Coordinates of C-alpha atoms in Angstrom, one line a residue:
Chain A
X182 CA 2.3 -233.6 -90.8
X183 CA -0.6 -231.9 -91.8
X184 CA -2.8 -233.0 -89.0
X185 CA -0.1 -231.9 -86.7
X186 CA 0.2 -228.3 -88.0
X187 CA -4.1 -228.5 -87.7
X188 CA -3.6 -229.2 -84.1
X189 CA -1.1 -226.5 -83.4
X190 CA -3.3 -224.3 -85.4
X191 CA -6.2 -224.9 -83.9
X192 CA -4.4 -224.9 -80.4
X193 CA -3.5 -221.4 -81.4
X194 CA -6.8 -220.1 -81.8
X195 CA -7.9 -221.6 -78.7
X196 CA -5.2 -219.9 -77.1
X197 CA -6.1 -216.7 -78.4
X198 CA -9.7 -217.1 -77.6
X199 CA -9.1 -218.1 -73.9
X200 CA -6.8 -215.0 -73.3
X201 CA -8.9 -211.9 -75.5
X202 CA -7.3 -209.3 -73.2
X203 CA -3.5 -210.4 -74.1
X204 CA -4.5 -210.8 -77.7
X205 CA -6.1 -207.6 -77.6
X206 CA -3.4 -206.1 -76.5
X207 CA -0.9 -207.3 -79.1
X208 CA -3.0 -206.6 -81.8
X209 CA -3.8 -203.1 -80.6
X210 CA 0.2 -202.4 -80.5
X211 CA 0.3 -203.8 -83.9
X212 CA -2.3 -201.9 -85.2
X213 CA -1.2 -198.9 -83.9
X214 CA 2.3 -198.8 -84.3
X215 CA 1.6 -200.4 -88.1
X216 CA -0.6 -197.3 -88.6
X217 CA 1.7 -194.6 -87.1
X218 CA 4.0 -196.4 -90.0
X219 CA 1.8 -196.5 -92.5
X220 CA 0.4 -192.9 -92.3
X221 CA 4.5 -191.8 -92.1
X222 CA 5.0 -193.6 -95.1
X223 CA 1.7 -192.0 -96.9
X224 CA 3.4 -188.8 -96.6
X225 CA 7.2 -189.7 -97.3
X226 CA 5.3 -190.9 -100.7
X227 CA 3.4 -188.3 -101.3
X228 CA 6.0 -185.8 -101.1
X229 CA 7.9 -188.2 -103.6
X230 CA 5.4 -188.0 -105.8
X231 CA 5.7 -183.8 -105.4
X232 CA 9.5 -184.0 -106.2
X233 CA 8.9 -186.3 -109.2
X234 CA 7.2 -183.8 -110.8
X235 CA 9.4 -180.7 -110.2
X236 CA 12.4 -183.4 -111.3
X237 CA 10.0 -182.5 -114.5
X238 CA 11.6 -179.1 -114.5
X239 CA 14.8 -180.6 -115.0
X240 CA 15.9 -180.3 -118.7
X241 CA 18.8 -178.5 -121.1
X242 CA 17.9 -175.7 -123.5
X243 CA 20.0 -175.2 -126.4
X244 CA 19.4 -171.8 -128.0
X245 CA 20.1 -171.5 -131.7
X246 CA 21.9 -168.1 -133.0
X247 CA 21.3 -169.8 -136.1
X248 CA 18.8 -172.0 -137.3
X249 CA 20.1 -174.6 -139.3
X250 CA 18.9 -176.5 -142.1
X251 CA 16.0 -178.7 -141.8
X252 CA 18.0 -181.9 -142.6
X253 CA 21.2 -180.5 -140.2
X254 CA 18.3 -179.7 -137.0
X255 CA 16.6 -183.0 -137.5
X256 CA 20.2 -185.1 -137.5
X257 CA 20.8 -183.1 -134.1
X258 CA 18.0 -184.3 -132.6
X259 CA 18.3 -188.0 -133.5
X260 CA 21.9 -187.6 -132.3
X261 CA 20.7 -186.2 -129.2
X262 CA 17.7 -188.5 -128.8
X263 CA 19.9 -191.4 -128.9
X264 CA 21.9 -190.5 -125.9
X265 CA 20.5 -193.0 -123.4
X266 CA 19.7 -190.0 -120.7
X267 CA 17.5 -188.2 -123.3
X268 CA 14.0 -188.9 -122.7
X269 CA 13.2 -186.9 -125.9
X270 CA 13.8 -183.4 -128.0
X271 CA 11.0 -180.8 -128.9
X272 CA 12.4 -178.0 -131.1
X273 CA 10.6 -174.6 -130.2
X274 CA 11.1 -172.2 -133.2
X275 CA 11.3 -168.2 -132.8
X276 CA 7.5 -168.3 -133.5
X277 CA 6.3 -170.8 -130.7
X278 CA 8.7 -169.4 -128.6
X279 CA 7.1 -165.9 -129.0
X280 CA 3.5 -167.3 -128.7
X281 CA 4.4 -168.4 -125.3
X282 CA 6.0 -165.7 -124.0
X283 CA 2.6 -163.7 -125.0
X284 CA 0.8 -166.8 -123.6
X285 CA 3.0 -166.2 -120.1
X286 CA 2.4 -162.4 -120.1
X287 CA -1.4 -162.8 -119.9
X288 CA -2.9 -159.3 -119.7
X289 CA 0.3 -157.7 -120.4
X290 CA 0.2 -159.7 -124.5
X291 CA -0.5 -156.3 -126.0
X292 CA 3.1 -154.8 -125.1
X293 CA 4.3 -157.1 -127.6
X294 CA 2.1 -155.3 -130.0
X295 CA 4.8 -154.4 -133.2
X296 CA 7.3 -156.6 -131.9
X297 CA 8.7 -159.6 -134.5
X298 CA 9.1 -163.0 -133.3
X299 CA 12.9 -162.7 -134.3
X300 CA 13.5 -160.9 -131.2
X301 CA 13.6 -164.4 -129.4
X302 CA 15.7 -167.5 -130.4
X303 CA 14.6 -171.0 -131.3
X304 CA 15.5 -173.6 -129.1
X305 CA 15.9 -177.2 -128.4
X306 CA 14.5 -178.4 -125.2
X307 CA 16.1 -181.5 -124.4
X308 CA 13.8 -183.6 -121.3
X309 CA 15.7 -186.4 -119.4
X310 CA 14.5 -190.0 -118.3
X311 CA 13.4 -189.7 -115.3
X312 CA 16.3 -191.8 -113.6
X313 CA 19.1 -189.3 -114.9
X314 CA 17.7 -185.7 -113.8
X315 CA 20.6 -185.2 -111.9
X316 CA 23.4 -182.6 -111.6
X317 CA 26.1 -185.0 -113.1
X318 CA 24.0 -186.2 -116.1
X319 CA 22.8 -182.9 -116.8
X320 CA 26.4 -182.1 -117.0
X321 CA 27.1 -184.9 -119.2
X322 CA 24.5 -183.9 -121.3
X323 CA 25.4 -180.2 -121.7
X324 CA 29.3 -180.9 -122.5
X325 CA 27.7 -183.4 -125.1
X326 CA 26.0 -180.9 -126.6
X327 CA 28.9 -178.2 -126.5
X328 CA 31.6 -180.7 -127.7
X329 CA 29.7 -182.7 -131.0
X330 CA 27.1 -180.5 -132.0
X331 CA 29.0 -177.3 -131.1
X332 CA 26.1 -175.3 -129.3
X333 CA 27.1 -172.9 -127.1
X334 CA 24.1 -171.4 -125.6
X335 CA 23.1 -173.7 -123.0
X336 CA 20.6 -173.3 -120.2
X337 CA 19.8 -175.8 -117.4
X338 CA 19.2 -173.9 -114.2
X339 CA 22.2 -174.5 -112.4
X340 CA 21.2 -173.1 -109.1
X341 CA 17.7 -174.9 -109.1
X342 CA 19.3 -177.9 -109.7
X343 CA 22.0 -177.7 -106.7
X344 CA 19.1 -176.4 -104.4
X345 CA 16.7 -179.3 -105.8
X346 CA 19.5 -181.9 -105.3
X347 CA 20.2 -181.2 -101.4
X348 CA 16.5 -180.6 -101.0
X349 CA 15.9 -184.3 -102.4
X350 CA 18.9 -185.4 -100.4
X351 CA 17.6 -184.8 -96.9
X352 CA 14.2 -186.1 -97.7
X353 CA 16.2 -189.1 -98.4
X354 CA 18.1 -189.1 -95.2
X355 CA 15.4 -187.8 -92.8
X356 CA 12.9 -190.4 -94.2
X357 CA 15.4 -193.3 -94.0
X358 CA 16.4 -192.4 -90.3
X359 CA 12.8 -191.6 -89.4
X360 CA 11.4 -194.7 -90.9
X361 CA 14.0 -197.0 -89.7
X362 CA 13.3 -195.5 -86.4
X363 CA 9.7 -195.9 -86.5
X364 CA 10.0 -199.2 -87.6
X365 CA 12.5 -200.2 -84.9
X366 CA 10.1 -198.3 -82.2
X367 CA 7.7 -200.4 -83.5
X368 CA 9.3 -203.6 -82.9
X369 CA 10.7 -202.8 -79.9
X370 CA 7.2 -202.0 -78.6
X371 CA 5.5 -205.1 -80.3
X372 CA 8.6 -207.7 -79.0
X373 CA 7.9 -206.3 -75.5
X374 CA 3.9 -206.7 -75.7
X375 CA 3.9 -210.1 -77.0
X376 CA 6.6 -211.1 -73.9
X377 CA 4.4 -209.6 -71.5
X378 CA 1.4 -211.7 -72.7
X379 CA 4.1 -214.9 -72.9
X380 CA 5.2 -214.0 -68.9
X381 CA 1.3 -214.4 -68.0
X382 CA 1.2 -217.5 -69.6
X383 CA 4.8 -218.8 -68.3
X384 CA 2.9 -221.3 -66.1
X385 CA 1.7 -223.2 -69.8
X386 CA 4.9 -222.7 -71.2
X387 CA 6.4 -224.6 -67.9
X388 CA 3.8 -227.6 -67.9
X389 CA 3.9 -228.5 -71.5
X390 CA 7.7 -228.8 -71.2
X391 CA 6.9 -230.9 -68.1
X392 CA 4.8 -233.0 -70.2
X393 CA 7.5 -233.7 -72.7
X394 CA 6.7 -230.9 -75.4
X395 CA 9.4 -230.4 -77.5
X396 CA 11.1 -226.8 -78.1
X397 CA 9.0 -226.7 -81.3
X398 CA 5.9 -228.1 -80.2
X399 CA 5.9 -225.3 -77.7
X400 CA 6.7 -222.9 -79.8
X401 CA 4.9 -223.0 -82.9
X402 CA 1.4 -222.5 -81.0
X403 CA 2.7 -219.2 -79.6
X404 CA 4.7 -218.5 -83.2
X405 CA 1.6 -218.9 -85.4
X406 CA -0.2 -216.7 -82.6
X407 CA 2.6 -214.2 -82.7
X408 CA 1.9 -214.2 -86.4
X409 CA -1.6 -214.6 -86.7
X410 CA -2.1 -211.1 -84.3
X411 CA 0.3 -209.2 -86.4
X412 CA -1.7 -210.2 -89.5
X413 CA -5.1 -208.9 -87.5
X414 CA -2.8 -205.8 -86.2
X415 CA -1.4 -204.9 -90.3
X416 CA -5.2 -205.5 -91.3
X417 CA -6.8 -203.4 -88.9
X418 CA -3.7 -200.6 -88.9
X419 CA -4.5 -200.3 -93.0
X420 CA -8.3 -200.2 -92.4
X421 CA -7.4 -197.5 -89.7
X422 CA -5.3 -195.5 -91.5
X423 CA -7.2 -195.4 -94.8
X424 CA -9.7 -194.0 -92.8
X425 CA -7.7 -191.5 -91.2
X426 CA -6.6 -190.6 -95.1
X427 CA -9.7 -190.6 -96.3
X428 CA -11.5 -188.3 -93.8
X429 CA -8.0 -186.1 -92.8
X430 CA -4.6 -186.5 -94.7
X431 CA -6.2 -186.4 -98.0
X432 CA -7.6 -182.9 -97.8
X433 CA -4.8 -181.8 -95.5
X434 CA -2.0 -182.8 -97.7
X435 CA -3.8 -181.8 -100.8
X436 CA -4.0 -178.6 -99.4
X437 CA -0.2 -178.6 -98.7
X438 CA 1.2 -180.8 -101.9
X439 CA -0.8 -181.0 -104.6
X440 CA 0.1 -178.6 -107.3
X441 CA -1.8 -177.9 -111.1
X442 CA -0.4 -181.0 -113.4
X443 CA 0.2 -183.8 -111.0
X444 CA -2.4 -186.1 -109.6
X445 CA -4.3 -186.1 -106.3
X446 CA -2.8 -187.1 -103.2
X447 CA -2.3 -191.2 -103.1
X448 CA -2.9 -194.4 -100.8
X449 CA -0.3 -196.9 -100.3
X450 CA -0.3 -199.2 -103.2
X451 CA -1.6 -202.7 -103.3
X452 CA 1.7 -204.3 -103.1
X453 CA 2.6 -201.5 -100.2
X454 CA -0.6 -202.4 -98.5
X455 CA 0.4 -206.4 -98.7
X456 CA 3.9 -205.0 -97.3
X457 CA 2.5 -203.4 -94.4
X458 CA 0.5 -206.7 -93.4
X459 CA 3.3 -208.4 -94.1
X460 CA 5.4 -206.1 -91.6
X461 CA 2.5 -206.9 -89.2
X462 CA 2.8 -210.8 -89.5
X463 CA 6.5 -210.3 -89.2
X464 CA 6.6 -208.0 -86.3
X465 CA 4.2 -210.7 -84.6
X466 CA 6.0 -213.9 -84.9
X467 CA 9.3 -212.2 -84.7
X468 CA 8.5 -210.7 -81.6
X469 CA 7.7 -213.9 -80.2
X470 CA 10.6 -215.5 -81.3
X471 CA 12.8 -213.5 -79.8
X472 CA 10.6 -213.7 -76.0
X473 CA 9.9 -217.3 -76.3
X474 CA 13.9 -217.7 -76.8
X475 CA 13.8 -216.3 -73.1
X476 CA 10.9 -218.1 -71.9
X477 CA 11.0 -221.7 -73.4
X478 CA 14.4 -223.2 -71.7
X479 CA 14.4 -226.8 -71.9
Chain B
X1434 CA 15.3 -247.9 -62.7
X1435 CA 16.8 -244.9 -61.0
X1436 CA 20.7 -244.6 -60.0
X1437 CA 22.2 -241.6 -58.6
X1438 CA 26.0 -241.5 -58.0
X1439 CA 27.7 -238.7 -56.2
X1440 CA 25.3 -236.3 -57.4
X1441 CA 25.7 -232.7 -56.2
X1442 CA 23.7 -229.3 -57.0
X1443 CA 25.0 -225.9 -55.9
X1444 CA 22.6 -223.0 -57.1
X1445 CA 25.5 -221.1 -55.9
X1446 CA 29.2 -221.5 -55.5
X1447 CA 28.8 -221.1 -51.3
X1448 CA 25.9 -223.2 -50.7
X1449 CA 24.9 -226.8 -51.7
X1450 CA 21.2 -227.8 -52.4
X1451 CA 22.8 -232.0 -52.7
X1452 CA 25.9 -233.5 -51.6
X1453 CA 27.2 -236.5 -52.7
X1454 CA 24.1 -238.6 -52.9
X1455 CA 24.3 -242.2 -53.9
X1456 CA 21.0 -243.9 -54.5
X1457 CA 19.5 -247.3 -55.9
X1458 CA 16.1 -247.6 -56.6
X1459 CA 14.7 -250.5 -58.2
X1460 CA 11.8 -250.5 -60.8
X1461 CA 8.1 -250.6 -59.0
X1462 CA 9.4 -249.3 -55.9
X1463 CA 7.8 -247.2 -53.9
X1464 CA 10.0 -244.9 -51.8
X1465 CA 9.3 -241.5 -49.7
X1466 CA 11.6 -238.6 -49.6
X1467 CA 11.5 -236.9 -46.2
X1468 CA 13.7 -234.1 -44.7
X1469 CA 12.8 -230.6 -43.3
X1470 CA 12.1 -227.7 -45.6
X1471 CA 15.7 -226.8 -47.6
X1472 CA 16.6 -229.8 -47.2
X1473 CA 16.9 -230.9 -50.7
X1474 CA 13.8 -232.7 -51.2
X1475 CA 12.7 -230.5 -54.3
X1476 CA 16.0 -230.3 -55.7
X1477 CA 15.7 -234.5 -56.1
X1478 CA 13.0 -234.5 -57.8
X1479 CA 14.4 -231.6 -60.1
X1480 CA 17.2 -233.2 -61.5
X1481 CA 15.4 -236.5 -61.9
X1482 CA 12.9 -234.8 -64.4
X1483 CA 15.4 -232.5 -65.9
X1484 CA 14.5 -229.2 -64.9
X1485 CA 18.0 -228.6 -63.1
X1486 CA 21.5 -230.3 -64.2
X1487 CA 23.5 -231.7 -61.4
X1488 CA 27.0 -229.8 -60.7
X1489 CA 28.7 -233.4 -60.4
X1490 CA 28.0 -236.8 -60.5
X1491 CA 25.9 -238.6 -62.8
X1492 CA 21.1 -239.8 -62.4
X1493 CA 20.6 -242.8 -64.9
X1494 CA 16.8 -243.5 -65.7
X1495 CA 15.8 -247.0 -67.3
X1496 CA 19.4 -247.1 -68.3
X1497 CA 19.4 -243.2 -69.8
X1498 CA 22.1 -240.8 -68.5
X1499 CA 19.7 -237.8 -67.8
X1500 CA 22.8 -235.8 -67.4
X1501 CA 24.2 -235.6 -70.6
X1502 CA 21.2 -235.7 -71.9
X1503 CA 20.3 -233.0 -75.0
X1504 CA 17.7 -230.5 -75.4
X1505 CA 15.6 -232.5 -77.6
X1506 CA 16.1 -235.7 -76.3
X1507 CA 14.9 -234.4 -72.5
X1508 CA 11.4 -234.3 -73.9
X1509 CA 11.3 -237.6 -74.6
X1510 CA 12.4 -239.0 -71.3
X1511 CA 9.6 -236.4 -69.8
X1512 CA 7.0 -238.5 -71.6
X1513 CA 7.7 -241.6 -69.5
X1514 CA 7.6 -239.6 -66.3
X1515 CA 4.7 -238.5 -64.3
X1516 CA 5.2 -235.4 -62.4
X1517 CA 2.8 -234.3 -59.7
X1518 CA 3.5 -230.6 -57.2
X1519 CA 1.7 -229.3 -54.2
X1520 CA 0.3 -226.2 -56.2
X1521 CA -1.3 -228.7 -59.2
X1522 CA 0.4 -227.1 -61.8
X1523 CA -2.7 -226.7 -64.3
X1524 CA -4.1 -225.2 -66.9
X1525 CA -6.7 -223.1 -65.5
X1526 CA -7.9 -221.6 -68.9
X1527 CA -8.7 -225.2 -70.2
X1528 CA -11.3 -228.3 -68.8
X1529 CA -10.2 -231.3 -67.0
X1530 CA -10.2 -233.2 -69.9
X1531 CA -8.0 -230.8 -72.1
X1532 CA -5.5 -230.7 -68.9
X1533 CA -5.2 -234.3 -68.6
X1534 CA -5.3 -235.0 -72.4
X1535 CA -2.2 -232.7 -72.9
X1536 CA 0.8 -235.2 -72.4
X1537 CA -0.7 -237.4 -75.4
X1538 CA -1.5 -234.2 -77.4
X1539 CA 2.5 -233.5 -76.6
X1540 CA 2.8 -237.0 -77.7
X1541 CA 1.0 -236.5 -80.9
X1542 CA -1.7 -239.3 -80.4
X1543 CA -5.1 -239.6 -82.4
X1544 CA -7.7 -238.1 -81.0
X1545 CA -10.0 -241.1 -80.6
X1546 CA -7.2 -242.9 -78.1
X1547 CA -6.8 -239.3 -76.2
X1548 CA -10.4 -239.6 -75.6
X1549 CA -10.8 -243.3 -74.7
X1550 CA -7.3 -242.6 -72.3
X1551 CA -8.4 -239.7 -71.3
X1552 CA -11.9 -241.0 -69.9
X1553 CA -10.2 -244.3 -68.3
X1554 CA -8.1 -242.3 -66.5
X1555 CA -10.5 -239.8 -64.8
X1556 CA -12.9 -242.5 -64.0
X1557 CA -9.3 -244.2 -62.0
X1558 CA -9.4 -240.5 -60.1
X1559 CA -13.2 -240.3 -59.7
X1560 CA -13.2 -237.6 -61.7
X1561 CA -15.6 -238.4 -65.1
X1562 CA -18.6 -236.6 -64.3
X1563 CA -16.3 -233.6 -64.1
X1564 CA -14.4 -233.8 -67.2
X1565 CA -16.0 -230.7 -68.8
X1566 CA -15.0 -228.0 -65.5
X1567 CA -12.0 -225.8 -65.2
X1568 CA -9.6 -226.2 -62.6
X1569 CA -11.2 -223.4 -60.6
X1570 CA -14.1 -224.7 -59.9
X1571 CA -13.5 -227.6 -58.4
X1572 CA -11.8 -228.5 -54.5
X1573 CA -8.1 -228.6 -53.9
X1574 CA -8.6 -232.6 -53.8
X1575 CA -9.9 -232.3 -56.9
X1576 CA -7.8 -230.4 -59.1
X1577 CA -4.5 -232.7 -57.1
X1578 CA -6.9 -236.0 -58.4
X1579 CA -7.0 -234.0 -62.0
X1580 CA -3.1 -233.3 -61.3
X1581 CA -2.3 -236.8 -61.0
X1582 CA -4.5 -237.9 -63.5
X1583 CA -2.5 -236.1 -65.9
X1584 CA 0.7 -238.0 -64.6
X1585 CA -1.1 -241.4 -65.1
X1586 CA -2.4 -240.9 -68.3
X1587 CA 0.9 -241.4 -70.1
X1588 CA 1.4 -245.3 -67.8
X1589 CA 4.7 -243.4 -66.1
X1590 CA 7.9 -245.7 -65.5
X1591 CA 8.7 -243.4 -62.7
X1592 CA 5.5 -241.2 -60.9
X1593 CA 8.0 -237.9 -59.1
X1594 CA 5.5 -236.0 -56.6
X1595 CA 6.4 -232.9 -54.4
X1596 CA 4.9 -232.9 -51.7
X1597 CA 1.3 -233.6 -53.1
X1598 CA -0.7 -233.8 -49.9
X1599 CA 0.4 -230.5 -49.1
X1600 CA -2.2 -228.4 -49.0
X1601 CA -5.0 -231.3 -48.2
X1602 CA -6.5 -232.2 -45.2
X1603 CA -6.6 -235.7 -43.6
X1604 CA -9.1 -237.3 -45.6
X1605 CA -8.5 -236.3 -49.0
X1606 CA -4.3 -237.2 -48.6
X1607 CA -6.1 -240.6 -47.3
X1608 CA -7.6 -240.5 -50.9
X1609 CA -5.1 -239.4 -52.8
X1610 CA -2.4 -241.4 -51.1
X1611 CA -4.5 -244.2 -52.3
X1612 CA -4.1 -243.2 -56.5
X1613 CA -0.2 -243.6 -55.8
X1614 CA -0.6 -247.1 -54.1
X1615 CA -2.4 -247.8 -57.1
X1616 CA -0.2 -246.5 -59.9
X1617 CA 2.7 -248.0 -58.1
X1618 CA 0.5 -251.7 -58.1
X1619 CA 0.0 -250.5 -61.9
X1620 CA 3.8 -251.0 -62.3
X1621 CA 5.1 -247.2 -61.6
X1622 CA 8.2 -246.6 -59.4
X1623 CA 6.9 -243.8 -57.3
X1624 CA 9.0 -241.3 -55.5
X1625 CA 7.0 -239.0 -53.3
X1626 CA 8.6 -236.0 -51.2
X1627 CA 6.7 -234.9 -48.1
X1628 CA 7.7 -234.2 -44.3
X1629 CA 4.1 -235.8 -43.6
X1630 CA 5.7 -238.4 -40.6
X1631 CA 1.9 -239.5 -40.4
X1632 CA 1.2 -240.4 -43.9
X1633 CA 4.9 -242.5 -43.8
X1634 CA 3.5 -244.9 -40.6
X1635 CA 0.2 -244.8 -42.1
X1636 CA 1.4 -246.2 -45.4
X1637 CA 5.4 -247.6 -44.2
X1638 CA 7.6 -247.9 -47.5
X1639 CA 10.8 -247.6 -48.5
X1640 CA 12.0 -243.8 -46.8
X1641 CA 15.3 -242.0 -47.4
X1642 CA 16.2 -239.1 -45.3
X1643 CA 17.8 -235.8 -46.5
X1644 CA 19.5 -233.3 -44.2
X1645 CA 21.1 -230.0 -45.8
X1646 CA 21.4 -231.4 -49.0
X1647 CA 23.0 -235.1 -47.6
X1648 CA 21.7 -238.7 -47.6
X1649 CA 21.1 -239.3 -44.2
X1650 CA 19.0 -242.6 -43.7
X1651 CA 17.7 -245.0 -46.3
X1652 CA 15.3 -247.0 -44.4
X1653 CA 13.0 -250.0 -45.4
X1654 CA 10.0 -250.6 -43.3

């Protein structure tokens, strides 16, 4: 069994070293299709990463007309830290709250020259998991708050949240529809490469079912080929495009995404990166498949 | 070791390639297939190696029904035939001795009887000192001599050849016509198409006529 697979193996090298134009040419549609792909998906994650951080902006402030007893505010916020959306609680008292405000006014600090922190209310700033900062559970959260703990002054940016939400929902969509449409461009394009290079070798594909070769024997060769080329392609399109990154996108989209607070712009992971090989040997021997299903009629 | 009866093959519904053919030939013949171009000599040999289906009727080989014969078991039957064409048919990107080694490679035999085979069997064909060349290089006696050897290397029950003196001149069909005679002493049947009348007086056999796809004459010399 093993020495068989050997022999197809090897015959598949041989294959691809006795045609270097065709091979060529089916890694290079690989590659370049892979890397189209790869630098899409570099910026679809990217400007996921851009929206995960405003998502931080996402929260519910509770103002307090009165503050309550020390014992009564800290058994609000273990009620409220234990709903399972809550992330966690920071209290901001009348004095913090005024040191930022002076803090946000800069230059302008001295107007509040004279003025008493009592002017401004304490607050509990309730942050969400990151899996819940939506509308709905922001909703949930809110009536929470109004219903068991009785507070009435709540804050949680209504409109920024509506806007953020359909701004997050056709990233979604127009990712989705252009990926899928990359992708299928991209097999499309690699399926009718690799049949091209099988229709200049039909004449081998003829004898060695003349000789007796069975479907599979046929096939394989030209399957671990198909496969073995979309390796080379996913290789060489993440070499490429890390390039490109490194010398282009990363200043470009820094320039364009990155904001204070959040991290530099990113390359695909290393489990994307194995993905996008693995795209590459699956483009290649599916692509085959498909043309030798044509081709190979015995 | 072959049996035809009332085989037919229309490529389409108007036309017929074969009518009604009813043939007999008995293991180590040796038995020429003549007619004029169209007249169904090609079509023969197709069904009898499986690369067409008849329409109707039924082609036994060594006691197999090649007609209802499946997908995978087609192969197998293709390993006891030898099949030789006017163009060749080789692999140009690979040596002599990878094209004729390829039916036992199909076969999945060792390496060291693929060579020892191998070598016999282009010595038979004259061809050893050559075994390392590609196709290209060498004369259109030649690559036929590689051709054949490629049919002999697997001992054939049945040798098919289509017209394989085609594209030769007089000495080299001579030559090659010579290889069949041998494979057929060897214990092959042989079924050779041609319209070469010369080549049939020069070597009389067995000879069956085709005319627009019908079994005209079946003569014995």
């Amino acid at each position: 069994m093993l020495e068989r697979f050997t022999y197809l193996l090897r015959r598949s090298l041989t294959n691809m070293r006795q045609s270097p134009f065709l091979c060529f040419a089916s890694v290079g549609t690989v590659a370049f299709s892979l890397a189209i792909l790869a630098l899409f998906a570099i910026v679809v994650i990217n400007v996921q990463q851009l929206t995960s951080h405003w998502s931080e902006e996402v929260q519910v402030i509770a103002y307090l007309d009165k503050i309550p007893e020390e014992r009564v505010l800290q058994g609000w916020i273990d009620r409220i830290e234990n709903l399972p959306e809550v992330d966690g609680v920071t209290y901001v008292s009348r004095q913090e709250a005024f040191n930022r405000f002076g803090k946000r006014l800069e230059q302008e600090a001295d107007l509040l020259r004279g003025v008493e922190p009592d002017i401004l209310p304490a607050s509990l700033e309730v942050r969400l998991k990151e899996s819940h900062r939506s509308r709905a559970t922001v909703e949930q959260v809110v009536s929470h708050l109004r219903r068991d703990l009785g507070l009435s002054d709540l804050r949680y940016g209504q409109e920024w949240l509506e806007r953020f939400e359909s701004f997050l929902l056709l990233l979604q969509v127009a990712g989705a529809v252009l990926g899928g449409f990359l992708l299928f461009a991209t097999l499309f394009i690699v399926a009718n490469t690799i049949k091209l290079t099988l229709y200049a070798r039909r004449e081998e594909l003829e004898i060695m079912a003349l000789v007796g070769g069975t479907p599979w024997f046929i096939k394989t060769p030209f399957l671990l080929e198909g496969a073995l080329q979309g390796a080379l392609g996913g290789i060489l399109a993440l070499g490429g495009s890390y390039g490109l990154f490194q010398f282009v996108l990363q200043k470009g989209l820094g320039a364009v995404l990155t904001v204070p607070g959040i991290a530099d712009v990113v390359f695909l992971s290393g489990t994307q990166q194995l993905l996008l090989v693995g795209t590459g040997v699956f483009l290649g021997s599916f692509g085959s498949l498909v043309s030798l299903r044509k081709l190979v009629r015995i | 070791m072959i049996r035809m009866y009332n085989v037919n093959k229309a490529y389409r519904k108007d036309s017929a390639a074969l009518q009604d053919i009813n043939l007999n030939i008995p293991k180590g013949d040796f038995i020429y297939v003549t007619g004029s171009s169209g007249a169904g000599k090609s079509t023969l040999l197709k069904l009898l190696y499986g690369a067409e289906k008849p329409s109707r009727g039924q082609i036994l080989i060594d006691g197999r029904n090649v007609t209802r014969m499946t997908s995978a078991k087609l192969p197998l039957l293709r390993r006891r035939l030898g099949v030789v064409f006017q163009d060749f048919k080789l692999l140009t990107s690979r040596t002599v001795f990878e094209n004729v080694a390829f039916p036992l490679e199909v076969q999945g035999k060792k390496r060291y009887e693929v060579g020892k085979k191998v070598y016999q069997v282009l010595k038979y064909v004259g061809l050893e000192h050559k075994l390392h060349r590609r196709p290209l290089e060498l004369s259109g006696g030649e690559q036929q001599r590689v051709a054949i050897a490629r049919a002999l290397v697997v001992d054939p029950l049945v040798l098919l050849a289509d017209e394989p003196t085609g594209n030769l001149d007089h000495d080299v069909t001579m030559e090659i016509m010579e290889l069949f005679k041998g494979a057929n002493a060897r214990g092959s049947t042989v079924l050779l198409a041609t319209h070469d009348r010369e080549m049939i007086s020069r070597f009389p056999r067995r000879m069956i006529t085709l005319e627009e796809g019908r079994l005209v004459e079946d003569r014995r010399p």
